[in-house]
mmCIF file of N, CA and C in Angstrom:
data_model
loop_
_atom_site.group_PDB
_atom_site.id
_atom_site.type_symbol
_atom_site.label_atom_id
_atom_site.label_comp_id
_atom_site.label_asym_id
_atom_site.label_seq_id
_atom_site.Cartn_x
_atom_site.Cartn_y
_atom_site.Cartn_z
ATOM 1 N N UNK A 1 -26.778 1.943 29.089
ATOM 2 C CA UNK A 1 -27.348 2.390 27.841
ATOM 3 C C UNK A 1 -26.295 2.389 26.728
ATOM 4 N N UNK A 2 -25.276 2.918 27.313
ATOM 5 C CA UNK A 2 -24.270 2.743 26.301
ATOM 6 C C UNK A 2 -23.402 1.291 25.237
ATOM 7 N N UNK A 3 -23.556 0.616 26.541
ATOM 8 C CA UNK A 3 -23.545 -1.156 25.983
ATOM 9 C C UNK A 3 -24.316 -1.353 24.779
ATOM 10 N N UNK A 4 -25.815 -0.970 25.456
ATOM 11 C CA UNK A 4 -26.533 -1.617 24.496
ATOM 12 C C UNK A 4 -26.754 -0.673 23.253
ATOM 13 N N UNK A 5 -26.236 0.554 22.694
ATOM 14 C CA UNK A 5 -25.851 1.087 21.802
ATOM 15 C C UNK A 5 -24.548 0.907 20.952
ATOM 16 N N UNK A 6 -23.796 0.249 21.144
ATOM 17 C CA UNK A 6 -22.728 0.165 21.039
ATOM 18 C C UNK A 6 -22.761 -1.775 20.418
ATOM 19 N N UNK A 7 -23.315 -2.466 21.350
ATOM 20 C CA UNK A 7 -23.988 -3.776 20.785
ATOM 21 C C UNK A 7 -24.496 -3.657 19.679
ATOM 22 N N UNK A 8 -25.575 -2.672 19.378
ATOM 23 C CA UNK A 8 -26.423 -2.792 18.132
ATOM 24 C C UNK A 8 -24.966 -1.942 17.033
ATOM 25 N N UNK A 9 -24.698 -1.108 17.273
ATOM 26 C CA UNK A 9 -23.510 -0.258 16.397
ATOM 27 C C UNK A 9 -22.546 -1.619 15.760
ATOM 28 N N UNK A 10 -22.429 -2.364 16.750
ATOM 29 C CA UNK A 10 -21.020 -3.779 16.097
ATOM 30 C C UNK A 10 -22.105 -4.587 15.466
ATOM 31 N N UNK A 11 -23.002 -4.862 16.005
ATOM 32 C CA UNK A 11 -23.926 -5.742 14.763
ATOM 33 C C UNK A 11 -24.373 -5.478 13.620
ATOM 34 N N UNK A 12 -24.384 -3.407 13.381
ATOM 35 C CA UNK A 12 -24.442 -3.175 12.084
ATOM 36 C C UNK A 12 -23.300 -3.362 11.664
ATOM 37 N N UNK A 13 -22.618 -2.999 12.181
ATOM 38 C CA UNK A 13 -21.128 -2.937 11.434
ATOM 39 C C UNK A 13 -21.166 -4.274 10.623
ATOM 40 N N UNK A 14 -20.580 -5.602 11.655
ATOM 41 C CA UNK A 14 -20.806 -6.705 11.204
ATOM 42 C C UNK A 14 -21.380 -7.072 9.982
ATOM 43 N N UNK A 15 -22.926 -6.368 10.046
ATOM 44 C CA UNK A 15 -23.393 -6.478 8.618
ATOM 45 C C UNK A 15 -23.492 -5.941 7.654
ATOM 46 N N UNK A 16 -23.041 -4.681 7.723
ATOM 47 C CA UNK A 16 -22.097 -3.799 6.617
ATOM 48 C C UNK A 16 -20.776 -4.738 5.902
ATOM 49 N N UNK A 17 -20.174 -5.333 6.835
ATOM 50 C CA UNK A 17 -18.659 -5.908 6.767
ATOM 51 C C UNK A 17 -19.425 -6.959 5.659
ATOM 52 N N UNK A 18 -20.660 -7.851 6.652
ATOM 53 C CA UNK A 18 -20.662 -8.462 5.235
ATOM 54 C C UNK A 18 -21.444 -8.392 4.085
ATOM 55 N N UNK A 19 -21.992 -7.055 3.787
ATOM 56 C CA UNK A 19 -22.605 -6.606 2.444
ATOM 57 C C UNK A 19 -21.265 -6.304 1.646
ATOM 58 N N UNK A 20 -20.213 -5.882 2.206
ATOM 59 C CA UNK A 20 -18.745 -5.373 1.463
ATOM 60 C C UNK A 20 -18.187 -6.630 0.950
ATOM 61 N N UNK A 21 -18.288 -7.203 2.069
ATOM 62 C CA UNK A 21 -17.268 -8.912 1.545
ATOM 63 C C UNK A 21 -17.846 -9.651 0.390
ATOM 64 N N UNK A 22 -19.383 -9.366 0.434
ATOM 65 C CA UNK A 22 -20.402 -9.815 -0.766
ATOM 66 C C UNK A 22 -19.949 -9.174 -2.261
ATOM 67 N N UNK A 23 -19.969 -7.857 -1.685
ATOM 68 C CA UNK A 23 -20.021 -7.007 -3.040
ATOM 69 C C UNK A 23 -18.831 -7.464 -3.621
ATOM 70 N N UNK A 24 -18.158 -7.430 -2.808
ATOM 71 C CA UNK A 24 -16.349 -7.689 -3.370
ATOM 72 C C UNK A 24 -16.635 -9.030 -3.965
ATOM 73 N N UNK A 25 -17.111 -10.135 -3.326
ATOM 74 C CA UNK A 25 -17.002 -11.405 -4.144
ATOM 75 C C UNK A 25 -17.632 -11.286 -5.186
ATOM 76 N N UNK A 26 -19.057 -10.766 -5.295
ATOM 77 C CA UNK A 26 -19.722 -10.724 -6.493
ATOM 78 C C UNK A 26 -18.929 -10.114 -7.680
ATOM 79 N N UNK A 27 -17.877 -8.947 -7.277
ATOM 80 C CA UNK A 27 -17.297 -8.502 -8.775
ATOM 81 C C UNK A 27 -16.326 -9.567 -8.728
ATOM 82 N N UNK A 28 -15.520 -10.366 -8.290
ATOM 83 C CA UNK A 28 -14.597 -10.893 -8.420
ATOM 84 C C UNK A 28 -15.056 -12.307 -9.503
ATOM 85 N N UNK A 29 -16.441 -12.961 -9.099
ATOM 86 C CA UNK A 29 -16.925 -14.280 -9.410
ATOM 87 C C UNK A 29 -17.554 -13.320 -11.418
ATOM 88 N N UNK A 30 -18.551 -12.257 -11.096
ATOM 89 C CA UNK A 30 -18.914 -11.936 -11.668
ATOM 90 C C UNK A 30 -17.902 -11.303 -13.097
ATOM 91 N N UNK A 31 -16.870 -10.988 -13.160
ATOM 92 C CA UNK A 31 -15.712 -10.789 -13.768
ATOM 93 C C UNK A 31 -14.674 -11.956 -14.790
ATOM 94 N N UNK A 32 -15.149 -13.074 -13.587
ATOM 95 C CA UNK A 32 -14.764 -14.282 -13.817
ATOM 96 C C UNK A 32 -15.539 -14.862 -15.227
ATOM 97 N N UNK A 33 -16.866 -14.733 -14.394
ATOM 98 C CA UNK A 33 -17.550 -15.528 -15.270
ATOM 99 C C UNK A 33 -18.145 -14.440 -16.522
ATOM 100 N N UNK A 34 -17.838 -13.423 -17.060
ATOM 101 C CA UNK A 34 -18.666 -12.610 -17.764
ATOM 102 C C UNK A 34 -17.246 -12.269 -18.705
ATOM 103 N N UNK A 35 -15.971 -12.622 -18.473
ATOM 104 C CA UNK A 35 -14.275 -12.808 -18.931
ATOM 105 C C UNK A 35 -14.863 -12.535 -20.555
ATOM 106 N N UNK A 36 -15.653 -13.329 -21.361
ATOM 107 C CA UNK A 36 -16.136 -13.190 -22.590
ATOM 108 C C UNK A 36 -16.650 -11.569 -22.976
ATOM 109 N N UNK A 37 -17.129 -10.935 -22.122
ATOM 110 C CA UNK A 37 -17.399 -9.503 -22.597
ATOM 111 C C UNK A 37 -16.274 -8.560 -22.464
ATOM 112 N N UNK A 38 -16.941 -7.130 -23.137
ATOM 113 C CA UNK A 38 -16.069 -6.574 -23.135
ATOM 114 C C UNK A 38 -15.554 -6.470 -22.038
ATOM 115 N N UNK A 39 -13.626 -5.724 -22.387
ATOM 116 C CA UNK A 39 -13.126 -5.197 -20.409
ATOM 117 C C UNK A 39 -14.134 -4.291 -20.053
ATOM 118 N N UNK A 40 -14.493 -2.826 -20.936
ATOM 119 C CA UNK A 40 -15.326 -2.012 -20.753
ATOM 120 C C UNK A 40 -16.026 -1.882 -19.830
ATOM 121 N N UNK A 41 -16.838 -2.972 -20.301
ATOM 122 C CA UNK A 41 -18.306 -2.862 -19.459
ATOM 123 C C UNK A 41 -17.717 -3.684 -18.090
ATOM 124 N N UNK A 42 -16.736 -4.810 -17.713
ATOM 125 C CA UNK A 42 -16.357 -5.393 -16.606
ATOM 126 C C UNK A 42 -15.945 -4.148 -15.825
ATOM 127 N N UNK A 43 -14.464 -3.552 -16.409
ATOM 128 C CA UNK A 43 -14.606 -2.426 -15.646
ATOM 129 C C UNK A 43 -15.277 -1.704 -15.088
ATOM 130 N N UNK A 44 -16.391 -0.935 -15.464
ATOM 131 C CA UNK A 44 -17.574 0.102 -15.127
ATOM 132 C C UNK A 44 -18.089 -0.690 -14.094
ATOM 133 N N UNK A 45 -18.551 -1.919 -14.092
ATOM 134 C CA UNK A 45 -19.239 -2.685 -13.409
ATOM 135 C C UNK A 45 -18.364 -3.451 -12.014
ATOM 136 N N UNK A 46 -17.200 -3.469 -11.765
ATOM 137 C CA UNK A 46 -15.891 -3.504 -10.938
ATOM 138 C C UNK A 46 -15.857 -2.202 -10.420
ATOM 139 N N UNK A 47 -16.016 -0.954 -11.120
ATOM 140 C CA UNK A 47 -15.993 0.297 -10.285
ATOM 141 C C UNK A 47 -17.092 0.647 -9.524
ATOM 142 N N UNK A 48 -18.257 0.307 -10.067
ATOM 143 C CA UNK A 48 -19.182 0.523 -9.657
ATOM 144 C C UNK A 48 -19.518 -0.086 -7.897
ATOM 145 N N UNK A 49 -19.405 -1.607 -8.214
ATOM 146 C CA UNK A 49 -19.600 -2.312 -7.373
ATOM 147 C C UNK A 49 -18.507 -1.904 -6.073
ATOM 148 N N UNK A 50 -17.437 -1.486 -6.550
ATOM 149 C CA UNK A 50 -16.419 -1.220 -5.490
ATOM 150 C C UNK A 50 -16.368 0.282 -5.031
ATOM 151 N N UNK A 51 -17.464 1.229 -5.681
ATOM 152 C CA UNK A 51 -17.784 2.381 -5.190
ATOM 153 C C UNK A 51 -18.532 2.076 -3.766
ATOM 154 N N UNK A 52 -19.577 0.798 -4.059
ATOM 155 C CA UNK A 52 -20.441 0.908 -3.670
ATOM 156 C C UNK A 52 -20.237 0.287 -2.134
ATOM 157 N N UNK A 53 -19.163 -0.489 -2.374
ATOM 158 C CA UNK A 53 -19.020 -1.505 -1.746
ATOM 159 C C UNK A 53 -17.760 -0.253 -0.384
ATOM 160 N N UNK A 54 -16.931 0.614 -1.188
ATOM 161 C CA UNK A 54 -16.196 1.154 -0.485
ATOM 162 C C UNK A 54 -17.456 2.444 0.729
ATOM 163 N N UNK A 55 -18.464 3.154 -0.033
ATOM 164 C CA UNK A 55 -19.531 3.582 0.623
ATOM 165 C C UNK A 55 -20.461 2.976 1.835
ATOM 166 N N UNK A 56 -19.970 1.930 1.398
ATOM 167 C CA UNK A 56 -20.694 1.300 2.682
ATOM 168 C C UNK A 56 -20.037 0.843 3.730
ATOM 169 N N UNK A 57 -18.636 0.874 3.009
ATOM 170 C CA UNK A 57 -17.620 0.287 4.745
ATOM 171 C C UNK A 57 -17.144 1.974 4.864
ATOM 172 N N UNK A 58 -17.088 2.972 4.571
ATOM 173 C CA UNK A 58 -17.102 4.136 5.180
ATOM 174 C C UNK A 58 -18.327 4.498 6.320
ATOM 175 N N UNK A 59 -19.257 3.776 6.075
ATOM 176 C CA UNK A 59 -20.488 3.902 6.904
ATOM 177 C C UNK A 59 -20.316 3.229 8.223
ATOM 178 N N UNK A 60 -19.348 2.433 8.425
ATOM 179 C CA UNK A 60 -18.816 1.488 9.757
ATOM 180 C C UNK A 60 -17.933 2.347 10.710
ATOM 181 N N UNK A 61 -17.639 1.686 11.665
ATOM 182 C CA UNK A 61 -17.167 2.990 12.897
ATOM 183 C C UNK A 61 -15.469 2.790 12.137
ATOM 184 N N UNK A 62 -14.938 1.500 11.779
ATOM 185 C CA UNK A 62 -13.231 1.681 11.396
ATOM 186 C C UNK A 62 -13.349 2.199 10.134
ATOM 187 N N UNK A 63 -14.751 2.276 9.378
ATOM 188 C CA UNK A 63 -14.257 2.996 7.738
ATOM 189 C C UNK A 63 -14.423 4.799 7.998
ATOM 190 N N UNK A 64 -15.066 4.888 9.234
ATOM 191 C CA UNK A 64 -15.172 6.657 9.717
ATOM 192 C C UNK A 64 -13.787 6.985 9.963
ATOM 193 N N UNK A 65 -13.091 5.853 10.743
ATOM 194 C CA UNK A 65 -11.565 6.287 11.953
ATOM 195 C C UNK A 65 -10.744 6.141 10.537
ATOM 196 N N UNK A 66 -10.992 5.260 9.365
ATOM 197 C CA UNK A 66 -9.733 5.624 7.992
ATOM 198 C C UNK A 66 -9.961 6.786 7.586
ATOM 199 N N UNK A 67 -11.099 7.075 7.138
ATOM 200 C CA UNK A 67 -11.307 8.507 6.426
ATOM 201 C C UNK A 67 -10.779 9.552 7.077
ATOM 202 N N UNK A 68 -10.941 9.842 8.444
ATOM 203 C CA UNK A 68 -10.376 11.103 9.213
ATOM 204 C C UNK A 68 -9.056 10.893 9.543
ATOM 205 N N UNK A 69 -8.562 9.483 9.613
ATOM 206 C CA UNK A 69 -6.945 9.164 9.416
ATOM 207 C C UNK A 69 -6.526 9.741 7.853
ATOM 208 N N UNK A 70 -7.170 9.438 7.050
ATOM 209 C CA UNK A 70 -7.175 9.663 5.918
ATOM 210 C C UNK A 70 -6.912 11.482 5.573
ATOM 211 N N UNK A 71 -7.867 11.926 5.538
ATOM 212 C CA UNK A 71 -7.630 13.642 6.080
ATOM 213 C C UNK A 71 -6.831 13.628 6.709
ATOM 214 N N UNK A 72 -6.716 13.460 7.587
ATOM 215 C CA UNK A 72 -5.082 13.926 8.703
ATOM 216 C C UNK A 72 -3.699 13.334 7.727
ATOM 217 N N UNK A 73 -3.884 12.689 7.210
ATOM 218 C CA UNK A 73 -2.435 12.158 6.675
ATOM 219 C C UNK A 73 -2.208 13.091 5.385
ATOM 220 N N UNK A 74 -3.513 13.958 4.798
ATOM 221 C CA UNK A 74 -3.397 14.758 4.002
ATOM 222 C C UNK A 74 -2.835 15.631 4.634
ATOM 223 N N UNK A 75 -3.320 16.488 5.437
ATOM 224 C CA UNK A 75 -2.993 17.404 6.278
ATOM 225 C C UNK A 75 -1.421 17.505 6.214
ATOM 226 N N UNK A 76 -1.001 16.772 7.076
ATOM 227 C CA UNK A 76 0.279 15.897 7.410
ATOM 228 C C UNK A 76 1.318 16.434 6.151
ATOM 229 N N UNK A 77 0.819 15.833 4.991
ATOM 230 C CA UNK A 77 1.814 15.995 3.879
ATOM 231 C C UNK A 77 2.177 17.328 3.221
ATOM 232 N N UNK A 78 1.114 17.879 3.601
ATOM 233 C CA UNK A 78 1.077 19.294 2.942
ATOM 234 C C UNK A 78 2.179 20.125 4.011
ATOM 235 N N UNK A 79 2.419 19.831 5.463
ATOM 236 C CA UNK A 79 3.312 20.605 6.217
ATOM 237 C C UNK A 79 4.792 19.949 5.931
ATOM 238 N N UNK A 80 5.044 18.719 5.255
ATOM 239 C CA UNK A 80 6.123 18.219 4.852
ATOM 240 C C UNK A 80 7.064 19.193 4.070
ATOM 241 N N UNK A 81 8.246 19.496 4.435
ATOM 242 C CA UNK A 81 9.520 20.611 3.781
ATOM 243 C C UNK A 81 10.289 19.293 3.125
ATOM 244 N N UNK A 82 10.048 19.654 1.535
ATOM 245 C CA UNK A 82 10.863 18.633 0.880
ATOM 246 C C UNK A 82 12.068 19.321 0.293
ATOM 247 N N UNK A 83 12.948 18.582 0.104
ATOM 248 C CA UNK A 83 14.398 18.977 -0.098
ATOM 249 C C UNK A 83 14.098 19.666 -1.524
ATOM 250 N N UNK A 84 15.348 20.541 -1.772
ATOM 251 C CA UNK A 84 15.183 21.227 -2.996
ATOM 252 C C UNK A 84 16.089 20.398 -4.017
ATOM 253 N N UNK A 85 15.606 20.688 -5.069
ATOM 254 C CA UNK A 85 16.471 19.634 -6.612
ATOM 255 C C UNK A 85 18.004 19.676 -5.957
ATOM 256 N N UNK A 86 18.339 20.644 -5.653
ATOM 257 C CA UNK A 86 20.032 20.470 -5.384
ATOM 258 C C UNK A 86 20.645 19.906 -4.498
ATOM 259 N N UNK A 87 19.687 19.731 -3.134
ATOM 260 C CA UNK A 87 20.019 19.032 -1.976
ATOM 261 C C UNK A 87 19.435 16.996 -2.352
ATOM 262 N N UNK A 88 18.805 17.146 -3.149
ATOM 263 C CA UNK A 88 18.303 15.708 -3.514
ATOM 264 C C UNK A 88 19.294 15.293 -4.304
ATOM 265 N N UNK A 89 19.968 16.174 -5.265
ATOM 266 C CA UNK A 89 20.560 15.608 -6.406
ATOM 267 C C UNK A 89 22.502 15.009 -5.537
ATOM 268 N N UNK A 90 22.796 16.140 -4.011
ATOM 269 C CA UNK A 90 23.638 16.012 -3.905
ATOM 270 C C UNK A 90 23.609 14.347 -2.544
ATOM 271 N N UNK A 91 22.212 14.449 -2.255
ATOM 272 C CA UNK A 91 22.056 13.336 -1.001
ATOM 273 C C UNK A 91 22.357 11.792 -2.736
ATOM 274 N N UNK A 92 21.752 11.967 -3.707
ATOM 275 C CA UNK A 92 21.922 10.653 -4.024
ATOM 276 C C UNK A 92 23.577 10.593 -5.115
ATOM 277 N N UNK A 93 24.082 11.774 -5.157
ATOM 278 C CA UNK A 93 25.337 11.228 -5.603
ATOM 279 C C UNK A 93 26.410 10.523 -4.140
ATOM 280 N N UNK A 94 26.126 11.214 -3.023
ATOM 281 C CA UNK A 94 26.416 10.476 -1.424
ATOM 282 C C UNK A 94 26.143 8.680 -1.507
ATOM 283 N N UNK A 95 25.130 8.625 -2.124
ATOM 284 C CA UNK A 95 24.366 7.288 -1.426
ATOM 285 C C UNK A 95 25.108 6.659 -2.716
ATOM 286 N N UNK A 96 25.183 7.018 -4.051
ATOM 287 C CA UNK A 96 25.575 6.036 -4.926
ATOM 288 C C UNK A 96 27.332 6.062 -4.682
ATOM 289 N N UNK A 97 28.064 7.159 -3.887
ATOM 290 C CA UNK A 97 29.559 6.921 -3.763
ATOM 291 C C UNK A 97 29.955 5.838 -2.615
ATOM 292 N N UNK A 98 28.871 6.003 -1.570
ATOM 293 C CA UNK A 98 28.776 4.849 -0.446
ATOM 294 C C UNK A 98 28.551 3.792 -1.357
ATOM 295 N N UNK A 99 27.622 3.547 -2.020
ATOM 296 C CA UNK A 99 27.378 1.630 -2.335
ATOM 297 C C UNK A 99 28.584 1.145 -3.557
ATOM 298 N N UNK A 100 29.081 2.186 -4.238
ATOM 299 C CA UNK A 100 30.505 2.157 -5.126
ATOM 300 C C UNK A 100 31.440 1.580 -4.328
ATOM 301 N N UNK A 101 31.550 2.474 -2.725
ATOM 302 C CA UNK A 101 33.124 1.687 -1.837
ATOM 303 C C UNK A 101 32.509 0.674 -1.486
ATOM 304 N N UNK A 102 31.513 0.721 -0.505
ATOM 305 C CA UNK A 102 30.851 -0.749 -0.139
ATOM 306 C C UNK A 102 31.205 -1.894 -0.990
ATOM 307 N N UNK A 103 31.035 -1.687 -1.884
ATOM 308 C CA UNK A 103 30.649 -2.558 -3.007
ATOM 309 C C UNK A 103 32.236 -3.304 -3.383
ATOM 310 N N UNK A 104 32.936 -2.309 -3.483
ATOM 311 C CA UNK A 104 34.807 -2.387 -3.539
ATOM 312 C C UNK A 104 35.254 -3.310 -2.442
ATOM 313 N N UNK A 105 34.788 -2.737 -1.300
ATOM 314 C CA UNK A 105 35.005 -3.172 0.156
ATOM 315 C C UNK A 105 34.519 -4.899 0.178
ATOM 316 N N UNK A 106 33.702 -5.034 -0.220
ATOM 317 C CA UNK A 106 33.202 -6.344 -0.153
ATOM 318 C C UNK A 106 33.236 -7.059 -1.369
ATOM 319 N N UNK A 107 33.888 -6.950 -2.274
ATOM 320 C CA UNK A 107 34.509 -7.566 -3.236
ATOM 321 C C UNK A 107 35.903 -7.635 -3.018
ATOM 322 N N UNK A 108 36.983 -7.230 -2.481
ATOM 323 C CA UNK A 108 37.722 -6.894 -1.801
ATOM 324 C C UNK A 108 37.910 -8.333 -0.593
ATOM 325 N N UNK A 109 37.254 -8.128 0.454
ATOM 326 C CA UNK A 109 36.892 -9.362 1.412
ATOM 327 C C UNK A 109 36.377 -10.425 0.428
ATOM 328 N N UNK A 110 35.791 -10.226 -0.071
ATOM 329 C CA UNK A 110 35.714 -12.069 -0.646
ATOM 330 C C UNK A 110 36.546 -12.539 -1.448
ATOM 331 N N UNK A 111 37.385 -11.626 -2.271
ATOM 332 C CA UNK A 111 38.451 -12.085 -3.141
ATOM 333 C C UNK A 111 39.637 -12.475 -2.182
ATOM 334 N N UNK A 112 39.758 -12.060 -0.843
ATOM 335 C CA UNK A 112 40.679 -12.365 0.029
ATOM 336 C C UNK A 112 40.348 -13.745 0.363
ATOM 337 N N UNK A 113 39.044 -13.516 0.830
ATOM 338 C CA UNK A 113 38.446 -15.236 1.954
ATOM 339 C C UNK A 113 38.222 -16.375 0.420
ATOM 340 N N UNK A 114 38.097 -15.759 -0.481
ATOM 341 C CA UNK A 114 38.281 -16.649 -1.417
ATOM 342 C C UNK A 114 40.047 -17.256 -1.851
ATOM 343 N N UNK A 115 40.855 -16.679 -1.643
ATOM 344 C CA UNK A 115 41.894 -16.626 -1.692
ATOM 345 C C UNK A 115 42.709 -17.777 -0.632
ATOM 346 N N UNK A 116 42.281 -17.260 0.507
ATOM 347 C CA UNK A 116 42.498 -17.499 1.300
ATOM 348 C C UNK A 116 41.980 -19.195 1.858
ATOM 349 N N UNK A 117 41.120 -19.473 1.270
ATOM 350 C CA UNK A 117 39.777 -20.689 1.134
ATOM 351 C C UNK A 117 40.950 -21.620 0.243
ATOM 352 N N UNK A 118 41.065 -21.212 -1.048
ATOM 353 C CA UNK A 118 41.984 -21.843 -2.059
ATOM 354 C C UNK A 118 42.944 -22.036 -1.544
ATOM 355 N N UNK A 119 43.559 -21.571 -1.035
ATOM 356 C CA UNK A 119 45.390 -21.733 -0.305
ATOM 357 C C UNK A 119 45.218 -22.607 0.645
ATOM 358 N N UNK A 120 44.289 -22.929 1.278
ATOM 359 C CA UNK A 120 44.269 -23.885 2.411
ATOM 360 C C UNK A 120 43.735 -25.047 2.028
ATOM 361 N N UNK A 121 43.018 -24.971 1.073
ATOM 362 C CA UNK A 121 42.719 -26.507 0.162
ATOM 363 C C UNK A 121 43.307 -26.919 -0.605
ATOM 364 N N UNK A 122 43.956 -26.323 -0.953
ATOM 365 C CA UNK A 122 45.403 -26.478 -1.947
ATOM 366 C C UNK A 122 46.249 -27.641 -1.579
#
């Protein structure tokens, strides 16, 4: 029983997938060809269509598993401990004194192997 529930579930899907792929082409062609009007009304009519178009692949079993991925990744961010102004301000004066020597360091080596390149072709 479950097969054959699950059969009919991927064949809607399927044809959800392609009422979305439609909708999407239609604003894309429709945008194209309507370029002479206002953005205005293209816009409204691009949102619209891609409301509509996003409502209906939420209605599919992978647009259910984004949305509750979706919530959870909210979730997620809100338990995130972000550094305070002073610990941020002191991690990127770190990172810009590293790419300063780096930077020395390997200007440094190539002025040598360049050096070094010249003296032997010399």
């Amino acid at each position: 029983m479950s097969s054959s529930t699950e059969a009919q579930s991927s064949r809607g899907d399927v044809f959800k997938w392609a009422i979305v792929v439609l909708l999407v082409a239609v604003g894309v062609i429709g945008n194209n060809y309507y370029s002479a009007e206002s953005l205005l009304y293209r816009l409204i009519a691009i949102l619209v269509l891609a409301g509509v178009a996003g409502f209906i692949a939420l209605q599919t079993v992978k647009g259910k598993a984004f949305f509750t991925l979706a919530k959870e990744a909210k979730t997620e961010i809100r338990r995130v401990v972000w550094p305070t102004r002073q610990e941020t301000v002191q991690t990127t004066l770190i990172v810009l004194a590293v790419v300063v020597f780096m930077s020395l360091v390997l200007w440094g080596v190539d002025s040598l192997l360049g050096w070094i390149v010249s003296s032997v072709i010399s």
